[in-house]
Amino acid sequence: MSQVICYCDLDIKSNTSSHHTDLCGRERLIVRRGQPFNIILHLKPGSKEFKPGDTSFTLIVETGPLPRAESDTKVSFGLRDPTVDSEWSASASHGPSGNTVNVSIDSSPNAPIGVYYLTLDQDGQKTSLGQFTLLFNAWCSRDAVYMRNESKRQEYVLAQCGQIYRGTHKRIKGKPWNFGQFEPGILDICLKLMDENPKFVSNADEDCSARRNPIYVTRVLSAMINSNDDRGVLVGNWGEITDGVHPGKWIGSGDILHQWAESGSVRYGQCWVFAALACTVSRALGIPCRVVTNFGSAHDTDANLMIENLYDENGEPMSHGDSIWNFHVWVDSWMSRPDLGSEFDGWQTSDPTPQETSEGVFCCGPSSLKAIKEGELTKKYDAPFIFAEVNADVVDLVRLSNGEFVKFSGSTKSVGRFISTKAVGSDKRHDITHQYKYPEGSKEERQVYEKAQHHNKVQQRGEEPGLRLKIKLANNMIVGSDFEVHAVLTNNCLEAKICTFLFFAKAGGYNGRKGESCGYTSDKVEVPSGEERHLSLKLEYDRYGSVISPDRLIQLSAITIDKQIIHYHKVEKTIVLDEPEIEVKLVGEATVNQLVTAELSMLNPLPEPVQDCSFTVEGVGLTDGKPITARYVSSIPTDAKASVEFSPTSAGSNVLLVNFDSDKLKNINSFINVVVKE
């Protein structure tokens, strides 16, 4: 059919209207992923009538300089009904006249964002149909940036003007800002910014493929908005300014971005300008974003979650890296966090102002607000630094003549005040402090701070938060059975990792002591970014049966070692093997001062006989305060059975406890409720 196509109408007006991209103009097709868009194929006069059931063709979409199917930057798909909603698909129908074909294309909600080229292939004959730009889609429930509330989507994706708050916590003043994400040329500049980032320069294929992930894109933007490590947009200056533009003079993002596109890094910016630019670029690419101001913002240089003010014996301040800013501005972006777990979905903080390096680059975030609020500082990225910004304690120390430092005052409430952003649908200030932290001085806030201190110390000992290690257990782990457990290593870093992977099991006791080994395996694995590797360990009764304690505890330990950067990660899990069930059945009714029989039985779960077996029962008001034991001496290959008689001493509801003991199975317990009649 490609030979008979006269031209392709991308139906820009209709598509951009339904995709909320009409503010970008009508010069080209801009659509959001995970949502269908329509094109109209005009056939040459006299061509064969199109028959959807008979005519077949393939559509090809490509993005990036090196489109590859393996990287999902090149996808081929034919006409069919969409069956898998995570893939590209297309359907076709007759147009109003016989010479047009309407084609509906549904993009994957996980597709990389960027400029795509669209080609039609019929029997090897290829025809270019044009190009389109694909953005993140906050309106698509399958997109990682999906935002349920329409008024919030209007504010955090579509609003081109806003307020940025500055001043002090006692005098907060809004500064109007023109984000201008839909102004002519801005989207192209935002895409150019992605193409200038060092990760694209070093590996364009990998970078373009990773643009499916708003976590990755946000982190790249955090680095590229400042110019410290790369050809980023803005140069920071907090000193005397004798050249360039003073940060206070900027009122919008457009001028800065155009200057950067034309002549490179722009001078100068400070935190609110960096944040405003990040908001513009995020919204332009489709990521919901808000600008946030933190009053009394801590800059913790030594990562101890404390701001130490040092003084000499004369009360004069001593130079030190820690500081507290009157205010500091960053951005929150809305997205899911499959790398952390669904409980950490939602707003994610990132900070493009160059303060400290993260993984060797001046960037910060994205870090989940939920992780910050709960003190989960092992959750990437840069949670300890952001936590300190809003919740560090302040300590005043005096240095004595002998060199000793003595604390003389401090505060737990002066950091992180009146955290503010523009309200949805109005220019009023919205206080979001509660989203970042519990009320200052509350029991919850202090508990979170103490937990954060603990997490931070653990993390500083060398664990790498970009690698996530967990242990998965089998469903049925009854004593006597063989089963497999799995260590799962997930690489949430932006580059591949090569690690030595160890997984071993030891018998354990409830007092924490470890016994003999009962399983071990190891491997050397390469884990690409965003992928995971499993290491399985089979625990066999032949190995663990003779070494486990009566508590039936097995201590599992998984360790990864990255010798290149001398990082380690370790996770442990203690499992208690399931015990067999004891069936307890009363024969007849229980009546005060009359004998009643309890029939007891238990299947032997072990692949070998057990010996020296006994059942013991006991119950208040049932056995006169004494245990009653029925013993065996002989072994049982499959099951154990016994009958026990007792005479209840008091009426009412009582509990009969049952215990089974043997040479190889101990501490097997059960109970039954017994209602005793008068």
GROMACS .gro file of C-alpha atoms in nm, residues 172-478:
model
  307
  172ILE     CA    1   0.772   3.501   5.332
  173LYS     CA    2   0.736   3.672   4.998
  174GLY     CA    3   0.632   3.525   4.667
  175LYS     CA    4   0.827   3.597   4.350
  176PRO     CA    5   0.623   3.550   4.030
  177TRP     CA    6   0.798   3.338   3.769
  178ASN     CA    7   0.729   3.259   3.406
  179PHE     CA    8   0.810   2.894   3.348
  180GLY     CA    9   0.705   2.917   2.985
  181GLN     CA   10   0.741   2.548   2.908
  182PHE     CA   11   0.521   2.579   2.597
  183GLU     CA   12   0.692   2.885   2.450
  184PRO     CA   13   0.829   2.838   2.096
  185GLY     CA   14   1.156   2.648   2.091
  186ILE     CA   15   1.157   2.553   2.460
  187LEU     CA   16   1.075   2.184   2.409
  188ASP     CA   17   1.353   2.155   2.152
  189ILE     CA   18   1.595   2.313   2.397
  190CYS     CA   19   1.486   2.070   2.670
  191LEU     CA   20   1.554   1.776   2.437
  192LYS     CA   21   1.887   1.932   2.340
  193LEU     CA   22   1.968   1.953   2.711
  194MET     CA   23   1.916   1.578   2.739
  195ASP     CA   24   2.143   1.523   2.437
  196GLU     CA   25   2.419   1.734   2.592
  197ASN     CA   26   2.435   1.529   2.910
  198PRO     CA   27   2.757   1.324   2.955
  199LYS     CA   28   2.568   0.995   2.971
  200PHE     CA   29   2.433   1.052   2.621
  201VAL     CA   30   2.775   1.155   2.496
  202SER     CA   31   2.939   0.840   2.634
  203ASN     CA   32   2.661   0.595   2.542
  204ALA     CA   33   2.377   0.739   2.336
  205ASP     CA   34   2.197   0.406   2.297
  206GLU     CA   35   2.186   0.338   2.669
  207ASP     CA   36   2.090   0.696   2.752
  208CYS     CA   37   1.804   0.715   2.502
  209SER     CA   38   1.669   0.380   2.621
  210ALA     CA   39   1.679   0.501   2.983
  211ARG     CA   40   1.463   0.801   2.896
  212ARG     CA   41   1.160   0.579   2.950
  213ASN     CA   42   1.222   0.629   3.322
  214PRO     CA   43   1.130   0.964   3.485
  215ILE     CA   44   1.365   0.880   3.773
  216TYR     CA   45   1.656   0.872   3.530
  217VAL     CA   46   1.544   1.183   3.342
  218THR     CA   47   1.496   1.380   3.665
  219ARG     CA   48   1.842   1.288   3.787
  220VAL     CA   49   1.997   1.389   3.455
  221LEU     CA   50   1.815   1.724   3.469
  222SER     CA   51   1.936   1.780   3.824
  223ALA     CA   52   2.291   1.759   3.692
  224MET     CA   53   2.239   1.947   3.365
  225ILE     CA   54   2.058   2.253   3.503
  226ASN     CA   55   2.387   2.355   3.667
  227SER     CA   56   2.711   2.380   3.472
  228ASN     CA   57   2.953   2.238   3.728
  229ASP     CA   58   3.041   1.905   3.565
  230ASP     CA   59   2.918   1.944   3.212
  231ARG     CA   60   2.782   2.181   2.951
  232GLY     CA   61   2.489   2.257   3.177
  233VAL     CA   62   2.262   2.560   3.165
  234LEU     CA   63   2.343   2.787   3.455
  235VAL     CA   64   2.652   2.901   3.643
  236GLY     CA   65   2.600   2.957   4.015
  237ASN     CA   66   2.737   3.261   4.193
  238TRP     CA   67   2.680   3.353   4.558
  239GLY     CA   68   2.954   3.617   4.578
  240GLU     CA   69   3.009   3.958   4.428
  241ILE     CA   70   2.885   3.968   4.072
  242THR     CA   71   3.076   4.190   3.829
  243ASP     CA   72   2.975   4.028   3.501
  244GLY     CA   73   2.675   3.844   3.364
  245VAL     CA   74   2.320   3.880   3.496
  246HIS     CA   75   2.252   3.900   3.868
  247PRO     CA   76   2.029   3.607   3.971
  248GLY     CA   77   1.770   3.845   4.114
  249LYS     CA   78   1.704   3.994   3.771
  250TRP     CA   79   1.566   3.684   3.605
  251ILE     CA   80   1.189   3.663   3.592
  252GLY     CA   81   1.145   3.362   3.367
  253SER     CA   82   1.313   3.052   3.231
  254GLY     CA   83   1.280   3.121   2.860
  255ASP     CA   84   1.557   3.379   2.826
  256ILE     CA   85   1.802   3.160   3.015
  257LEU     CA   86   1.726   2.849   2.809
  258HIS     CA   87   1.749   3.035   2.478
  259GLN     CA   88   2.081   3.191   2.578
  260TRP     CA   89   2.216   2.851   2.674
  261ALA     CA   90   2.106   2.694   2.345
  262GLU     CA   91   2.274   2.973   2.150
  263SER     CA   92   2.599   3.029   2.340
  264GLY     CA   93   2.644   2.783   2.627
  265SER     CA   94   2.632   2.817   3.004
  266VAL     CA   95   2.458   3.129   3.132
  267ARG     CA   96   2.580   3.355   3.413
  268TYR     CA   97   2.443   3.356   3.685
  269GLY     CA   98   2.193   3.177   3.900
  270GLN     CA   99   2.111   3.097   4.259
  271CYS     CA  100   1.883   2.833   4.406
  272TRP     CA  101   1.544   2.971   4.299
  273VAL     CA  102   1.665   3.017   3.941
  274PHE     CA  103   1.806   2.663   3.926
  275ALA     CA  104   1.478   2.529   4.065
  276ALA     CA  105   1.263   2.734   3.826
  277LEU     CA  106   1.459   2.601   3.528
  278ALA     CA  107   1.422   2.245   3.650
  279CYS     CA  108   1.048   2.298   3.684
  280THR     CA  109   1.023   2.438   3.330
  281VAL     CA  110   1.213   2.149   3.173
  282SER     CA  111   1.028   1.884   3.377
  283ARG     CA  112   0.686   2.021   3.281
  284ALA     CA  113   0.792   2.057   2.919
  285LEU     CA  114   0.883   1.686   2.909
  286GLY     CA  115   0.557   1.594   3.081
  287ILE     CA  116   0.676   1.528   3.438
  288PRO     CA  117   0.449   1.696   3.696
  289CYS     CA  118   0.667   1.936   3.895
  290ARG     CA  119   0.641   2.201   4.166
  291VAL     CA  120   0.889   2.452   4.306
  292VAL     CA  121   0.947   2.416   4.681
  293THR     CA  122   1.104   2.660   4.928
  294ASN     CA  123   1.247   2.545   5.261
  295PHE     CA  124   1.300   2.816   5.521
  296GLY     CA  125   1.586   2.755   5.763
  297SER     CA  126   1.748   2.510   5.521
  298ALA     CA  127   2.047   2.317   5.651
  299HIS     CA  128   2.356   2.243   5.442
  300ASP     CA  129   2.515   1.943   5.610
  301THR     CA  130   2.864   1.900   5.463
  302ASP     CA  131   2.988   1.611   5.678
  303ALA     CA  132   2.671   1.399   5.649
  304ASN     CA  133   2.615   1.353   6.022
  305LEU     CA  134   2.262   1.501   6.010
  306MET     CA  135   2.374   1.778   6.244
  307ILE     CA  136   2.464   2.140   6.184
  308GLU     CA  137   2.757   2.224   6.410
  309ASN     CA  138   2.827   2.588   6.482
  310LEU     CA  139   3.182   2.614   6.614
  311TYR     CA  140   3.308   2.897   6.833
  312ASP     CA  141   3.636   2.972   7.006
  313GLU     CA  142   3.659   3.056   7.375
  314ASN     CA  143   3.602   3.419   7.292
  315GLY     CA  144   3.271   3.342   7.127
  316GLU     CA  145   3.402   3.411   6.778
  317PRO     CA  146   3.268   3.183   6.504
  318MET     CA  147   3.518   2.941   6.356
  319SER     CA  148   3.514   2.853   5.989
  320HIS     CA  149   3.324   2.532   5.924
  321GLY     CA  150   3.149   2.373   5.630
  322ASP     CA  151   2.801   2.340   5.784
  323SER     CA  152   2.556   2.625   5.737
  324ILE     CA  153   2.188   2.714   5.754
  325TRP     CA  154   2.036   2.912   5.469
  326ASN     CA  155   1.750   3.154   5.532
  327PHE     CA  156   1.575   2.972   5.253
  328HIS     CA  157   1.662   2.721   4.985
  329VAL     CA  158   1.460   2.630   4.676
  330TRP     CA  159   1.436   2.299   4.492
  331VAL     CA  160   1.172   2.102   4.302
  332ASP     CA  161   0.943   1.808   4.368
  333SER     CA  162   0.851   1.583   4.075
  334TRP     CA  163   0.563   1.334   4.074
  335MET     CA  164   0.632   0.972   3.978
  336SER     CA  165   0.617   0.613   4.092
  337ARG     CA  166   0.923   0.450   4.249
  338PRO     CA  167   0.931   0.082   4.149
  339ASP     CA  168   1.297   0.080   4.252
  340LEU     CA  169   1.199   0.159   4.612
  341GLY     CA  170   0.850   0.014   4.650
  342SER     CA  171   0.503   0.156   4.594
  343GLU     CA  172   0.491   0.313   4.940
  344PHE     CA  173   0.751   0.562   4.817
  345ASP     CA  174   0.551   0.671   4.510
  346GLY     CA  175   0.442   1.033   4.472
  347TRP     CA  176   0.646   1.347   4.519
  348GLN     CA  177   1.022   1.312   4.475
  349THR     CA  178   1.267   1.586   4.571
  350SER     CA  179   1.552   1.681   4.342
  351ASP     CA  180   1.784   1.979   4.370
  352PRO     CA  181   1.971   2.120   4.070
  353THR     CA  182   2.159   2.378   4.278
  354PRO     CA  183   2.522   2.258   4.296
  355GLN     CA  184   2.596   2.201   4.663
  356GLU     CA  185   2.745   1.854   4.710
  357THR     CA  186   2.834   1.578   4.468
  358SER     CA  187   2.627   1.264   4.432
  359GLU     CA  188   2.799   0.964   4.270
  360GLY     CA  189   3.072   1.207   4.171
  361VAL     CA  190   2.843   1.460   4.001
  362PHE     CA  191   2.685   1.783   4.125
  363CYS     CA  192   2.326   1.666   4.136
  364CYS     CA  193   2.077   1.568   4.404
  365GLY     CA  194   1.779   1.334   4.402
  366PRO     CA  195   1.520   1.230   4.318
  367SER     CA  196   1.445   1.125   4.675
  368SER     CA  197   1.100   1.019   4.796
  369LEU     CA  198   0.925   1.261   5.032
  370LYS     CA  199   0.790   0.957   5.215
  371ALA     CA  200   1.146   0.833   5.270
  372ILE     CA  201   1.250   1.177   5.396
  373LYS     CA  202   0.956   1.201   5.633
  374GLU     CA  203   1.008   0.851   5.772
  375GLY     CA  204   1.389   0.880   5.799
  376GLU     CA  205   1.447   0.598   5.548
  377LEU     CA  206   1.790   0.725   5.456
  378THR     CA  207   1.909   0.413   5.274
  379LYS     CA  208   1.657   0.491   4.999
  380LYS     CA  209   1.823   0.657   4.704
  381TYR     CA  210   1.900   0.917   4.593
  382ASP     CA  211   2.070   1.149   4.843
  383ALA     CA  212   1.812   1.101   5.116
  384PRO     CA  213   2.056   1.186   5.402
  385PHE     CA  214   2.144   1.524   5.252
  386ILE     CA  215   1.780   1.620   5.187
  387PHE     CA  216   1.672   1.489   5.527
  388ALA     CA  217   1.931   1.712   5.691
  389GLU     CA  218   1.809   2.012   5.492
  390VAL     CA  219   1.466   1.989   5.654
  391ASN     CA  220   1.530   1.811   5.982
  392ALA     CA  221   1.891   1.843   6.101
  393ASP     CA  222   1.955   1.927   6.465
  394VAL     CA  223   2.165   2.234   6.538
  395VAL     CA  224   2.447   2.213   6.793
  396ASP     CA  225   2.660   2.504   6.917
  397LEU     CA  226   3.008   2.397   7.025
  398VAL     CA  227   3.289   2.591   7.187
  399ARG     CA  228   3.648   2.488   7.140
  400LEU     CA  229   3.845   2.498   7.463
  401SER     CA  230   4.214   2.585   7.481
  402ASN     CA  231   4.299   2.215   7.517
  403GLY     CA  232   4.128   2.143   7.184
  404GLU     CA  233   3.821   1.981   7.332
  405PHE     CA  234   3.478   2.079   7.201
  406VAL     CA  235   3.197   2.132   7.450
  407LYS     CA  236   2.830   2.169   7.358
  408PHE     CA  237   2.677   2.480   7.502
  409SER     CA  238   2.345   2.515   7.321
  410GLY     CA  239   2.146   2.385   7.030
  411SER     CA  240   1.807   2.348   6.869
  412THR     CA  241   1.596   2.070   6.726
  413LYS     CA  242   1.337   2.306   6.575
  414SER     CA  243   1.517   2.574   6.377
  415VAL     CA  244   1.574   2.374   6.058
  416GLY     CA  245   1.302   2.310   5.801
  417ARG     CA  246   1.028   2.567   5.858
  418PHE     CA  247   0.726   2.672   5.655
  419ILE     CA  248   0.816   2.453   5.358
  420SER     CA  249   0.616   2.622   5.084
  421THR     CA  250   0.490   2.586   4.729
  422LYS     CA  251   0.228   2.760   4.521
  423ALA     CA  252  -0.124   2.634   4.587
  424VAL     CA  253  -0.311   2.447   4.314
  425GLY     CA  254  -0.524   2.685   4.110
  426SER     CA  255  -0.434   3.003   4.299
  427ASP     CA  256  -0.141   3.224   4.384
  428LYS     CA  257  -0.172   3.151   4.755
  429ARG     CA  258   0.110   2.986   4.946
  430HIS     CA  259   0.056   2.623   5.035
  431ASP     CA  260   0.246   2.497   5.340
  432ILE     CA  261   0.369   2.140   5.278
  433THR     CA  262   0.594   2.102   5.583
  434HIS     CA  263   0.380   1.808   5.698
  435GLN     CA  264   0.468   1.620   5.378
  436TYR     CA  265   0.839   1.641   5.463
  437LYS     CA  266   0.837   1.586   5.840
  438TYR     CA  267   0.630   1.520   6.145
  439PRO     CA  268   0.550   1.820   6.368
  440GLU     CA  269   0.870   1.958   6.520
  441GLY     CA  270   0.940   1.825   6.864
  442SER     CA  271   0.672   1.556   6.838
  443LYS     CA  272   0.741   1.202   6.948
  444GLU     CA  273   0.720   1.083   6.586
  445GLU     CA  274   0.966   1.345   6.465
  446ARG     CA  275   1.223   1.253   6.730
  447GLN     CA  276   1.183   0.882   6.658
  448VAL     CA  277   1.235   0.943   6.286
  449TYR     CA  278   1.545   1.150   6.357
  450GLU     CA  279   1.696   0.876   6.572
  451LYS     CA  280   1.617   0.616   6.306
  452ALA     CA  281   1.771   0.838   6.041
  453GLN     CA  282   2.089   0.871   6.245
  454HIS     CA  283   2.111   0.492   6.264
  455HIS     CA  284   2.046   0.445   5.890
  456ASN     CA  285   2.299   0.710   5.807
  457LYS     CA  286   2.572   0.546   6.013
  458VAL     CA  287   2.500   0.212   5.850
  459GLN     CA  288   2.512   0.364   5.503
  460GLN     CA  289   2.840   0.543   5.568
  461ARG     CA  290   3.009   0.213   5.649
  462GLY     CA  291   3.025   0.139   5.281
  463GLU     CA  292   2.696   0.004   5.161
  464GLU     CA  293   2.590   0.130   4.821
  465PRO     CA  294   2.229   0.250   4.818
  466GLY     CA  295   2.210   0.205   4.442
  467LEU     CA  296   2.220  -0.174   4.484
  468ARG     CA  297   1.916  -0.329   4.643
  469LEU     CA  298   1.956  -0.674   4.794
  470LYS     CA  299   1.678  -0.885   4.938
  471ILE     CA  300   1.605  -1.245   5.023
  472LYS     CA  301   1.294  -1.422   4.896
  473LEU     CA  302   1.166  -1.727   5.079
  474ALA     CA  303   0.976  -2.029   4.959
  475ASN     CA  304   0.604  -2.065   5.036
  476ASN     CA  305   0.628  -2.397   5.220
  477MET     CA  306   0.929  -2.439   5.445
  478ILE     CA  307   0.816  -2.715   5.676
   0.00000   0.00000   0.00000
